[in-house]
Coordinates of C-alpha atoms in Angstrom, one line a residue:
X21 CA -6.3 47.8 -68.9
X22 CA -5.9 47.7 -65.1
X23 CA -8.7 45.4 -63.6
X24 CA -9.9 47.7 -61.3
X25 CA -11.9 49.7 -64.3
X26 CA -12.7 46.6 -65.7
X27 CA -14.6 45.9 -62.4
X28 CA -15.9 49.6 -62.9
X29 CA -17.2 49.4 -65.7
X30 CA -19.0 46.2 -64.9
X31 CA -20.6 47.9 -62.1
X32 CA -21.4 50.7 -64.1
X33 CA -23.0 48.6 -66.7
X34 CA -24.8 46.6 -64.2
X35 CA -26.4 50.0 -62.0
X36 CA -27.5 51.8 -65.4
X37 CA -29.6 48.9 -66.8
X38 CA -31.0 48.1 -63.2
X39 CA -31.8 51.8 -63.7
X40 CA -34.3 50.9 -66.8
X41 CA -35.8 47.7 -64.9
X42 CA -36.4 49.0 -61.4
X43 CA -36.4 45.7 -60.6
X44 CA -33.1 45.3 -57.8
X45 CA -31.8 42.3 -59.2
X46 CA -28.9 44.0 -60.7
X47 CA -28.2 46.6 -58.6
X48 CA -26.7 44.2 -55.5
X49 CA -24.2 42.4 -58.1
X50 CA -23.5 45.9 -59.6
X51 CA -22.7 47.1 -55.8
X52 CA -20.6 43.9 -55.2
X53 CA -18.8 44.5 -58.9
X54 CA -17.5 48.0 -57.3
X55 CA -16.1 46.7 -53.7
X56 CA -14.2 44.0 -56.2
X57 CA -13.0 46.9 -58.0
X58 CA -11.9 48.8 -54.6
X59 CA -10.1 45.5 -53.5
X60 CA -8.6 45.7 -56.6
X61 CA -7.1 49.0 -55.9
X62 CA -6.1 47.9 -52.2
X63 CA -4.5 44.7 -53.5
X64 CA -4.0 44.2 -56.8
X65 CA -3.1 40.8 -57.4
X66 CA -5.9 39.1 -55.7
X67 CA -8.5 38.5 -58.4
X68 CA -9.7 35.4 -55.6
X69 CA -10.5 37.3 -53.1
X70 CA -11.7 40.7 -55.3
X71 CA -14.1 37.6 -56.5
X72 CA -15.1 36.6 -53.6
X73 CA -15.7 39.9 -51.9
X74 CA -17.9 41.2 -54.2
X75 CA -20.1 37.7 -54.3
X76 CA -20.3 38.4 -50.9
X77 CA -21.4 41.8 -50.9
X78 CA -24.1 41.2 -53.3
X79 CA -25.3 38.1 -51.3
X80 CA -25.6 40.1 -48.0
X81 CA -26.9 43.4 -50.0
X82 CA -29.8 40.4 -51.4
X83 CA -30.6 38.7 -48.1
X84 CA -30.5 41.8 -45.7
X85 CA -32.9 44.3 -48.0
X86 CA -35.0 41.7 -49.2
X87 CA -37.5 43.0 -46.8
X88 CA -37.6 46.4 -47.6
X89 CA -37.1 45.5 -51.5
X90 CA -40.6 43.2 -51.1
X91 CA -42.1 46.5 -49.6
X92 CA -41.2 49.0 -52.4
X93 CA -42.2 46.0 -55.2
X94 CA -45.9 45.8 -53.2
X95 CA -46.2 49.7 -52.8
X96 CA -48.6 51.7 -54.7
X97 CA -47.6 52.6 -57.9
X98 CA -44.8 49.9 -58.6
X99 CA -45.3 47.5 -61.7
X100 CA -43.0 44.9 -62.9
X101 CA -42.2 45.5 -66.9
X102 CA -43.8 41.8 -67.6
X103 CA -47.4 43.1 -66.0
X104 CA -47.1 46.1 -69.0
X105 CA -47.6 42.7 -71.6
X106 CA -51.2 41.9 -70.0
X107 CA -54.1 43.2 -72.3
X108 CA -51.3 43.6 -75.1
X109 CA -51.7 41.7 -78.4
X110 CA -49.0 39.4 -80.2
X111 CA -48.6 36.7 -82.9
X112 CA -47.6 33.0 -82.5
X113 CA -44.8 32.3 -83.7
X114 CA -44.4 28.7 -82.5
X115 CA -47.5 26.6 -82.2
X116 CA -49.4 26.5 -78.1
X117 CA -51.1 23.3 -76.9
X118 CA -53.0 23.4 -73.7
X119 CA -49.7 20.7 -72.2
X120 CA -47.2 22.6 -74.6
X121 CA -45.7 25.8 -74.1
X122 CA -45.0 27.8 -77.4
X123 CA -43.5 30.9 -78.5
X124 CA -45.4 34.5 -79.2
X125 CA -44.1 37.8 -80.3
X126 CA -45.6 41.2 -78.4
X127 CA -44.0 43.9 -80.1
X128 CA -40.6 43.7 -81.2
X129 CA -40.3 40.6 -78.2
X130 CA -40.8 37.0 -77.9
X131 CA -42.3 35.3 -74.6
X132 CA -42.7 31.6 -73.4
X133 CA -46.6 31.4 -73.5
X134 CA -49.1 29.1 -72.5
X135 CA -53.0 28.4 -73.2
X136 CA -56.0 26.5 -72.2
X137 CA -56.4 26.4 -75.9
X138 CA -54.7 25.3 -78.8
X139 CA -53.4 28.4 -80.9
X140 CA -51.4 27.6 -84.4
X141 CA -48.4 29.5 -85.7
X142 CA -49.3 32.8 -87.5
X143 CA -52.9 32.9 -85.0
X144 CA -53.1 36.3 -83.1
X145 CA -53.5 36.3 -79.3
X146 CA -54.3 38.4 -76.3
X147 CA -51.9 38.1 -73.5
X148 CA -54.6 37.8 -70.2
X149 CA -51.6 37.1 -67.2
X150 CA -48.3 36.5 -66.6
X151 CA -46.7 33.5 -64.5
X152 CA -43.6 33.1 -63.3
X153 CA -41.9 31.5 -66.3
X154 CA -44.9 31.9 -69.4
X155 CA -47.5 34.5 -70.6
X156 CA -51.0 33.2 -70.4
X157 CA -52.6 33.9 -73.8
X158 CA -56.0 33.3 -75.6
X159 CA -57.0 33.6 -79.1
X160 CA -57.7 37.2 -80.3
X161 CA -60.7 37.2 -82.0
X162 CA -60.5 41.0 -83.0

């Protein structure tokens, strides 16, 4: 297989799930997976530079629209998939102490979680924010 579909089909793979996240961290490195795959066609035996050429196009793709990327995110209307989890309920599945993260399950998902609480494994929760790296839960008393 020629490595110019390979880079396709990377691209391709990368546009369609940024496509179900709306979130434009894929779509830069799925545009800089497609000029790699049009250096590829141009010159062939440079995997180097098709590499660094489309690491290069998704970096200045990132730095150049972060502006207007930061605009759409705060516009009316637009909510991150992670803020869908907030009011939704879940199990523990490993054990939360208020200075140890654990483990919960929301749906068919698991999430880093923390609490001001301890919560054991099996206890139901309530997930009341999200944080950059963990779910803030409480007990669900329900």
């Amino acid at each position: 297989m020629d490595l110019w579909l390979i880079w396709l089909i990377i691209a391709g793979v990368l546009i369609v799930v940024e496509m179900l996240t709306l979130t434009f961290y894929l779509l830069w490195l799925g545009i800089g997976a497609l000029a790699a795959a049009i250096v590829d066609v141009i010159y062939p035996d440079a995997l180097l530079l098709e590499v660094i050429i489309g690491c290069v196009v998704a970096l200045l793709l990132t730095v150049f629209t972060k502006p207007i990327t930061r605009r759409f995110q705060v516009g009316r209307g637009f909510r991150d998939a992670v803020d869908e989890l907030v009011g939704m309920q879940g199990t523990v599945l490993e054990d939360i102490d208020p200075d140890t993260p654990g483990i919960v399950k929301i749906g068919s998902e698991t999430w880093s979680a923390k609490s001001s609480e301890s919560i054991k494994k099996g206890e139901a929760i309530i997930v009341i924010s999200r944080g950059s790296a963990f779910l803030q839960v409480n007990k669900w008393g329900g």
